[in-house]
Short mmCIF file of C-alpha atoms and ligand atoms in Angstrom, two decimals:
data_model
loop_
_atom_site.label_atom_id
_atom_site.label_comp_id
_atom_site.label_asym_id
_atom_site.label_seq_id
_atom_site.Cartn_x
_atom_site.Cartn_y
_atom_site.Cartn_z
CA UNK A 44 7.66 -10.46 4.08
CA UNK A 45 6.11 -13.95 4.03
CA UNK A 46 2.51 -12.70 4.01
CA UNK A 47 3.00 -10.71 0.80
CA UNK A 48 5.40 -13.24 -0.77
CA UNK A 49 2.62 -15.83 -0.49
CA UNK A 50 -0.08 -13.38 -1.60
CA UNK A 51 1.90 -12.07 -4.63
CA UNK A 52 0.42 -14.45 -7.27
CA UNK A 53 -3.13 -13.87 -5.93
CA UNK A 54 -2.93 -10.17 -5.03
CA UNK A 55 -4.84 -8.87 -8.09
CA UNK A 56 -7.88 -10.96 -6.97
CA UNK A 57 -8.43 -8.51 -4.10
CA UNK A 58 -9.81 -6.16 -6.76
CA UNK A 59 -12.94 -6.93 -8.81
CA UNK A 60 -10.94 -5.68 -11.83
CA UNK A 61 -7.30 -4.87 -11.09
CA UNK A 62 -6.67 -3.12 -14.44
CA UNK A 63 -9.64 -0.87 -13.83
CA UNK A 64 -8.38 -0.08 -10.28
CA UNK A 65 -4.92 0.72 -11.67
CA UNK A 66 -6.44 3.23 -14.09
CA UNK A 67 -8.76 4.80 -11.52
CA UNK A 68 -6.09 5.08 -8.80
CA UNK A 69 -3.70 6.59 -11.38
CA UNK A 70 -6.22 9.31 -12.28
CA UNK A 71 -6.95 10.03 -8.63
CA UNK A 72 -3.30 10.15 -7.48
CA UNK A 73 -2.30 12.24 -10.50
CA UNK A 74 -5.02 14.71 -9.61
CA UNK A 75 -3.89 14.91 -5.92
CA UNK A 76 -0.23 15.32 -6.95
CA UNK A 77 -0.82 17.97 -9.58
CA UNK A 78 -3.13 20.03 -7.38
CA UNK A 79 -0.73 19.91 -4.37
CA UNK A 80 2.61 20.08 -6.22
CA UNK A 81 2.10 21.16 -9.85
CA UNK A 82 4.79 19.87 -12.21
CA UNK A 83 6.25 17.25 -9.85
CA UNK A 84 7.10 14.13 -11.90
CA UNK A 85 9.76 11.93 -10.21
CA UNK A 86 8.33 9.43 -7.75
CA UNK A 87 9.60 6.89 -5.25
CA UNK A 88 6.93 4.35 -4.26
CA UNK A 89 8.28 2.76 -1.05
CA UNK A 90 5.59 0.01 -0.81
CA UNK A 91 4.70 -0.73 -4.41
CA UNK A 92 3.65 -4.37 -3.92
CA UNK A 93 2.73 -5.87 -7.30
CA UNK A 94 2.56 -2.31 -8.66
CA UNK A 95 -1.00 -0.97 -8.43
CA UNK A 96 0.05 2.69 -8.09
CA UNK A 97 3.54 2.38 -9.64
CA UNK A 98 2.19 0.97 -12.92
CA UNK A 99 -0.58 3.57 -12.86
CA UNK A 100 1.73 6.55 -12.47
CA UNK A 101 4.32 5.19 -14.92
CA UNK A 102 1.48 4.82 -17.44
CA UNK A 103 0.68 8.49 -16.91
CA UNK A 104 4.24 9.59 -17.72
CA UNK A 105 5.76 9.82 -14.24
CA UNK A 106 9.34 8.67 -13.79
CA UNK A 107 9.04 6.17 -10.95
CA UNK A 108 11.08 3.82 -8.80
CA UNK A 109 9.08 1.08 -7.07
CA UNK A 110 10.33 -0.75 -4.00
CA UNK A 111 8.89 -3.16 -1.48
CA UNK A 112 9.99 -5.51 1.28
CA UNK A 113 8.49 -8.51 -0.53
CA UNK A 114 10.85 -9.97 -3.15
CA UNK A 115 8.06 -12.01 -4.78
CA UNK A 116 5.85 -8.96 -5.16
CA UNK A 117 8.73 -7.09 -6.77
CA UNK A 118 9.27 -10.04 -9.17
CA UNK A 119 5.61 -9.87 -10.15
CA UNK A 120 5.65 -6.05 -10.43
CA UNK A 121 8.58 -6.37 -12.89
CA UNK A 122 6.59 -8.88 -14.98
CA UNK A 123 3.50 -6.63 -14.93
CA UNK A 124 5.58 -3.64 -16.06
CA UNK A 125 7.08 -5.71 -18.92
CA UNK A 126 3.61 -6.84 -20.01
CA UNK A 127 2.56 -3.18 -20.23
CA UNK A 128 5.75 -2.02 -21.94
CA UNK A 129 6.62 0.25 -18.99
CA UNK A 130 10.25 0.95 -18.02
CA UNK A 131 10.30 1.02 -14.21
CA UNK A 132 13.21 0.57 -11.83
CA UNK A 133 12.12 -1.94 -9.12
CA UNK A 134 14.06 -2.79 -5.96
CA UNK A 135 13.56 -4.86 -2.83
CA UNK A 136 13.92 -2.53 0.16
CA UNK A 137 12.54 -1.84 3.61
CA UNK A 138 10.85 1.56 3.77
CA UNK A 139 12.61 2.13 7.10
CA UNK A 140 15.91 2.32 5.19
CA UNK A 141 14.54 4.05 2.07
CA UNK A 142 17.17 6.79 2.03
CA UNK A 143 20.09 4.36 2.19
CA UNK A 144 18.56 2.38 -0.68
CA UNK A 145 17.28 5.13 -2.94
CA UNK A 146 19.19 8.32 -2.11
CA UNK A 147 17.54 11.71 -2.38
CA UNK A 148 16.19 14.25 -4.88
CA UNK A 149 12.73 12.78 -5.59
CA UNK A 150 9.79 15.14 -6.21
CA UNK A 151 7.46 12.71 -4.46
CA UNK A 152 7.47 9.74 -2.09
CA UNK A 153 4.30 7.65 -2.02
CA UNK A 154 3.09 4.75 0.12
CA UNK A 155 -0.45 3.68 -0.72
CA UNK A 156 -3.16 1.26 0.35
CA UNK A 157 -2.50 0.90 4.04
CA UNK A 158 1.17 -0.08 3.88
CA UNK A 159 2.67 2.07 6.65
CA UNK A 160 0.42 0.54 9.38
CA UNK A 161 2.46 -2.65 8.89
CA UNK A 162 5.02 -0.79 11.00
CA UNK A 163 3.84 -1.67 14.46
CA UNK A 164 5.17 1.15 16.66
CA UNK A 165 5.25 4.96 16.57
CA UNK A 166 9.07 4.71 16.68
CA UNK A 167 9.18 2.59 13.52
CA UNK A 168 6.67 4.85 11.78
CA UNK A 169 8.71 7.93 12.69
CA UNK A 170 11.86 6.23 11.45
CA UNK A 171 10.20 5.49 8.08
CA UNK A 172 8.69 8.97 7.76
CA UNK A 173 12.10 10.58 8.41
CA UNK A 174 13.52 8.36 5.66
CA UNK A 175 10.75 9.48 3.26
CA UNK A 176 11.63 13.11 4.09
CA UNK A 177 15.33 12.43 3.43
CA UNK A 178 14.49 10.93 0.01
CA UNK A 179 12.71 14.13 -1.09
CA UNK A 180 14.14 17.28 -2.59
CA UNK A 181 13.22 20.50 -0.73
CA UNK A 182 9.61 21.30 -1.64
CA UNK A 183 8.95 17.63 -2.47
CA UNK A 184 5.71 15.95 -1.44
CA UNK A 185 4.73 12.84 0.47
CA UNK A 186 1.48 10.97 -0.23
CA UNK A 187 0.30 8.24 2.15
CA UNK A 188 -3.05 6.47 1.93
CA UNK A 189 -4.41 4.39 4.80
CA UNK A 190 -7.52 2.66 6.08
CA UNK A 191 -9.60 4.90 8.35
CA UNK A 192 -9.40 2.85 11.56
CA UNK A 193 -11.70 5.28 13.43
CA UNK A 194 -14.49 3.79 11.31
CA UNK A 195 -13.64 0.15 12.00
CA UNK A 196 -15.28 -2.00 14.66
CA UNK A 197 -12.87 -3.41 17.30
CA UNK A 198 -13.22 -6.98 18.52
CA UNK A 199 -12.34 -10.52 17.60
CA UNK A 200 -13.58 -12.91 14.91
CA UNK A 201 -14.40 -9.93 12.69
CA UNK A 202 -14.95 -11.12 9.13
CA UNK A 203 -14.23 -8.77 6.20
CA UNK A 204 -15.57 -9.94 2.84
CA UNK A 205 -13.66 -9.27 -0.35
CA UNK A 206 -16.08 -11.09 -2.65
CA UNK A 207 -15.61 -13.81 -5.27
CA UNK A 208 -13.91 -13.76 -8.67
CA UNK A 209 -13.80 -16.31 -11.49
CA UNK A 210 -10.52 -16.67 -13.37
CA UNK A 211 -9.16 -19.49 -15.55
CA UNK A 212 -11.88 -21.98 -14.58
CA UNK A 213 -11.55 -21.35 -10.83
CA UNK A 214 -13.68 -19.39 -8.41
CA UNK A 215 -11.73 -17.56 -5.72
CA UNK A 216 -13.56 -16.51 -2.55
CA UNK A 217 -11.65 -13.98 -0.44
CA UNK A 218 -12.13 -12.87 3.14
CA UNK A 219 -10.12 -11.72 6.15
CA UNK A 220 -10.62 -12.50 9.85
CA UNK A 221 -9.44 -9.82 12.30
CA UNK A 222 -8.62 -10.23 16.01
CA UNK A 223 -7.90 -7.00 17.86
CA UNK A 224 -5.35 -6.80 20.65
CA UNK A 225 -5.40 -3.20 21.92
CA UNK A 226 -4.44 -0.86 19.07
CA UNK A 227 -3.12 -3.76 16.98
CA UNK A 228 -4.84 -6.64 15.27
CA UNK A 229 -3.78 -9.96 13.84
CA UNK A 230 -5.45 -10.92 10.63
CA UNK A 231 -5.73 -13.99 8.46
CA UNK A 232 -6.38 -13.55 4.77
CA UNK A 233 -8.18 -16.60 3.37
CA UNK A 234 -8.33 -17.24 -0.36
CA UNK A 235 -10.46 -20.29 -1.18
CA UNK A 236 -9.66 -21.63 -4.66
CA UNK A 237 -12.51 -23.71 -6.07
CA UNK A 238 -11.79 -25.52 -9.36
CA UNK A 239 -15.16 -25.38 -11.09
CA UNK A 240 -14.78 -28.41 -13.37
CA UNK A 241 -13.62 -30.83 -10.65
CA UNK A 242 -14.89 -29.32 -7.39
CA UNK A 243 -11.36 -29.56 -6.04
CA UNK A 244 -10.85 -26.93 -3.31
CA UNK A 245 -7.60 -25.47 -2.00
CA UNK A 246 -7.46 -22.88 0.77
CA UNK A 247 -4.60 -20.40 1.02
CA UNK A 248 -4.19 -18.58 4.30
CA UNK A 249 -1.74 -15.76 4.99
CA UNK A 250 -1.35 -14.13 8.38
CA UNK A 251 0.01 -10.75 9.44
CA UNK A 252 -0.47 -7.94 11.93
CA UNK A 253 -1.44 -4.27 11.60
CA UNK A 254 -1.25 -1.22 13.86
CA UNK A 255 -4.73 0.34 13.72
CA UNK A 256 -3.28 3.84 13.93
CA UNK A 257 -5.66 6.78 13.51
CA UNK A 258 -5.24 9.20 10.62
CA UNK A 259 -4.89 12.00 13.16
CA UNK A 260 -1.96 10.28 14.92
CA UNK A 261 -0.26 9.54 11.61
CA UNK A 262 -0.56 13.24 10.66
CA UNK A 263 1.07 14.14 14.00
CA UNK A 264 3.93 11.75 13.29
CA UNK A 265 4.40 13.28 9.81
CA UNK A 266 4.73 16.73 11.41
CA UNK A 267 7.12 15.33 14.04
CA UNK A 268 9.23 13.81 11.24
CA UNK A 269 9.61 17.30 9.71
CA UNK A 270 6.86 17.58 7.08
CA UNK A 271 4.93 20.85 6.78
CA UNK A 272 1.42 21.61 5.48
CA UNK A 273 0.34 18.15 6.61
CA UNK A 274 -3.32 17.51 5.90
CA UNK A 275 -5.88 14.83 5.27
CA UNK A 276 -7.86 14.69 2.01
CA UNK A 277 -11.05 12.70 2.19
CA UNK A 278 -12.77 12.76 -1.19
CA UNK A 279 -9.68 12.26 -3.36
CA UNK A 280 -9.23 8.46 -3.17
CA UNK A 281 -11.02 5.40 -1.81
CA UNK A 282 -9.06 5.84 1.44
CA UNK A 283 -8.02 8.98 3.35
CA UNK A 284 -4.96 10.55 1.72
CA UNK A 285 -2.33 12.21 3.94
CA UNK A 286 -0.10 14.76 2.29
CA UNK A 287 2.90 16.69 3.60
CA UNK A 288 5.68 18.76 2.06
CA UNK A 289 9.41 18.88 2.78
CA UNK A 290 10.28 22.43 3.86
CA UNK A 291 12.34 24.39 1.37
CA UNK A 292 14.55 25.83 4.10
CA UNK A 293 15.50 24.73 7.58
C1 SAM B 228 -1.63 -3.62 1.30
S1 SAM B 228 -0.13 -3.80 0.42
C2 SAM B 228 -0.18 -2.44 -0.73
C3 SAM B 228 0.72 -2.63 -1.92
C4 SAM B 228 0.53 -1.62 -3.07
N1 SAM B 228 0.77 -0.27 -2.63
C5 SAM B 228 -0.84 -1.77 -3.71
O1 SAM B 228 -1.73 -0.98 -3.41
O2 SAM B 228 -1.02 -2.71 -4.49
C6 SAM B 228 1.08 -3.32 1.61
C7 SAM B 228 2.51 -3.41 1.10
O3 SAM B 228 3.42 -2.90 2.09
C8 SAM B 228 4.60 -3.66 2.00
N2 SAM B 228 5.40 -3.48 3.22
C9 SAM B 228 5.08 -3.81 4.49
N3 SAM B 228 6.08 -3.48 5.33
C10 SAM B 228 7.04 -2.89 4.56
C11 SAM B 228 8.32 -2.31 4.84
N4 SAM B 228 8.80 -2.27 6.08
N5 SAM B 228 9.02 -1.79 3.82
C12 SAM B 228 8.54 -1.83 2.53
N6 SAM B 228 7.35 -2.38 2.22
C13 SAM B 228 6.61 -2.90 3.21
C14 SAM B 228 4.11 -5.08 1.78
O4 SAM B 228 5.11 -5.96 1.33
C15 SAM B 228 2.97 -4.82 0.79
O5 SAM B 228 3.42 -4.89 -0.54
#
C-alpha cells in the first residue's frame, strides 16, 4: 500500500532504537509462544512490514515466512535479513488471501503492531482471520497484537508524538494527526527531516485510515472465524496480545 511503500525507508525511525525493539519484541513474543504452544517453531508473519518481529523470531531460531502488502517494505525486509545473515522467505501478499499465497501447515500465524485494523470492516477482518486459520495446522496458534482503542481519545486534530531522532546528520521529528469519523479515523504521519548542517527541511507526509476496533470485538471475530481458547494477554507485550488456537478436531 502507498502509505507503507512511502514509509518503508523511514520506518525504523518510529522506534528510538529499532535494533533494541527487535530484540525486546523477539524475547516477548518467544515467551508468549512457548508458554501458549510449547515447541511450536514454524511461523507465518502475514504483516511483517520491514521485519520487526520476523527478524526477531528468525534470530531466535524460528523458521519464518514474512509477507506484507507493501512491496517496498518487503524489499527492505529482505535487505535487513541479508545484513543480519538471516535466511527468511519473504513474499508480497494480502493477508486476506494468505492461504492462497502460503498454503497450510504452519505452527503459528502472527500479525503484530496494529496491522489488522487496516482492514476497515468486520467482513474483511473475518475474511483475513479465516485465512489465518486455514494457514495453520490443527493445534496451531494465532498471535495478533493491536493498539488498545478503548484507551484512546476520540476527536479530530489529535496529535500523537513519536519524538525526534538524529541519524546521518539529520534530525527527524515524527508525529501523527488523527481525525475520527465514527469508529474509523484518518491519520497523517508527518516525518520532518531537518538537515543539521544546512538547515534544509523536507517534510514527508503519508496518509491512511484505521478501524478503531476494540480488543473485545476482535476476540469475538476470532471466535467467529473458528479459533478456540481466544484470550487477551495484557502484560506480555507493549500492546494487548490476542491469542487463539486452531481446534484439533472439527
Ligand atoms: C504498523 S505496520 C506493522 C508492521 C510490522 N509488523 C512491524 O511491527 O514492524 C502495519 C503493516 O500492515 C501491513 N498491511 C496493511 N494491510 C495489509 C493487508 N491487507 N495485507 C498484508 N499486510 C497489510 C502494512 O503494509 C504494514 O506493513
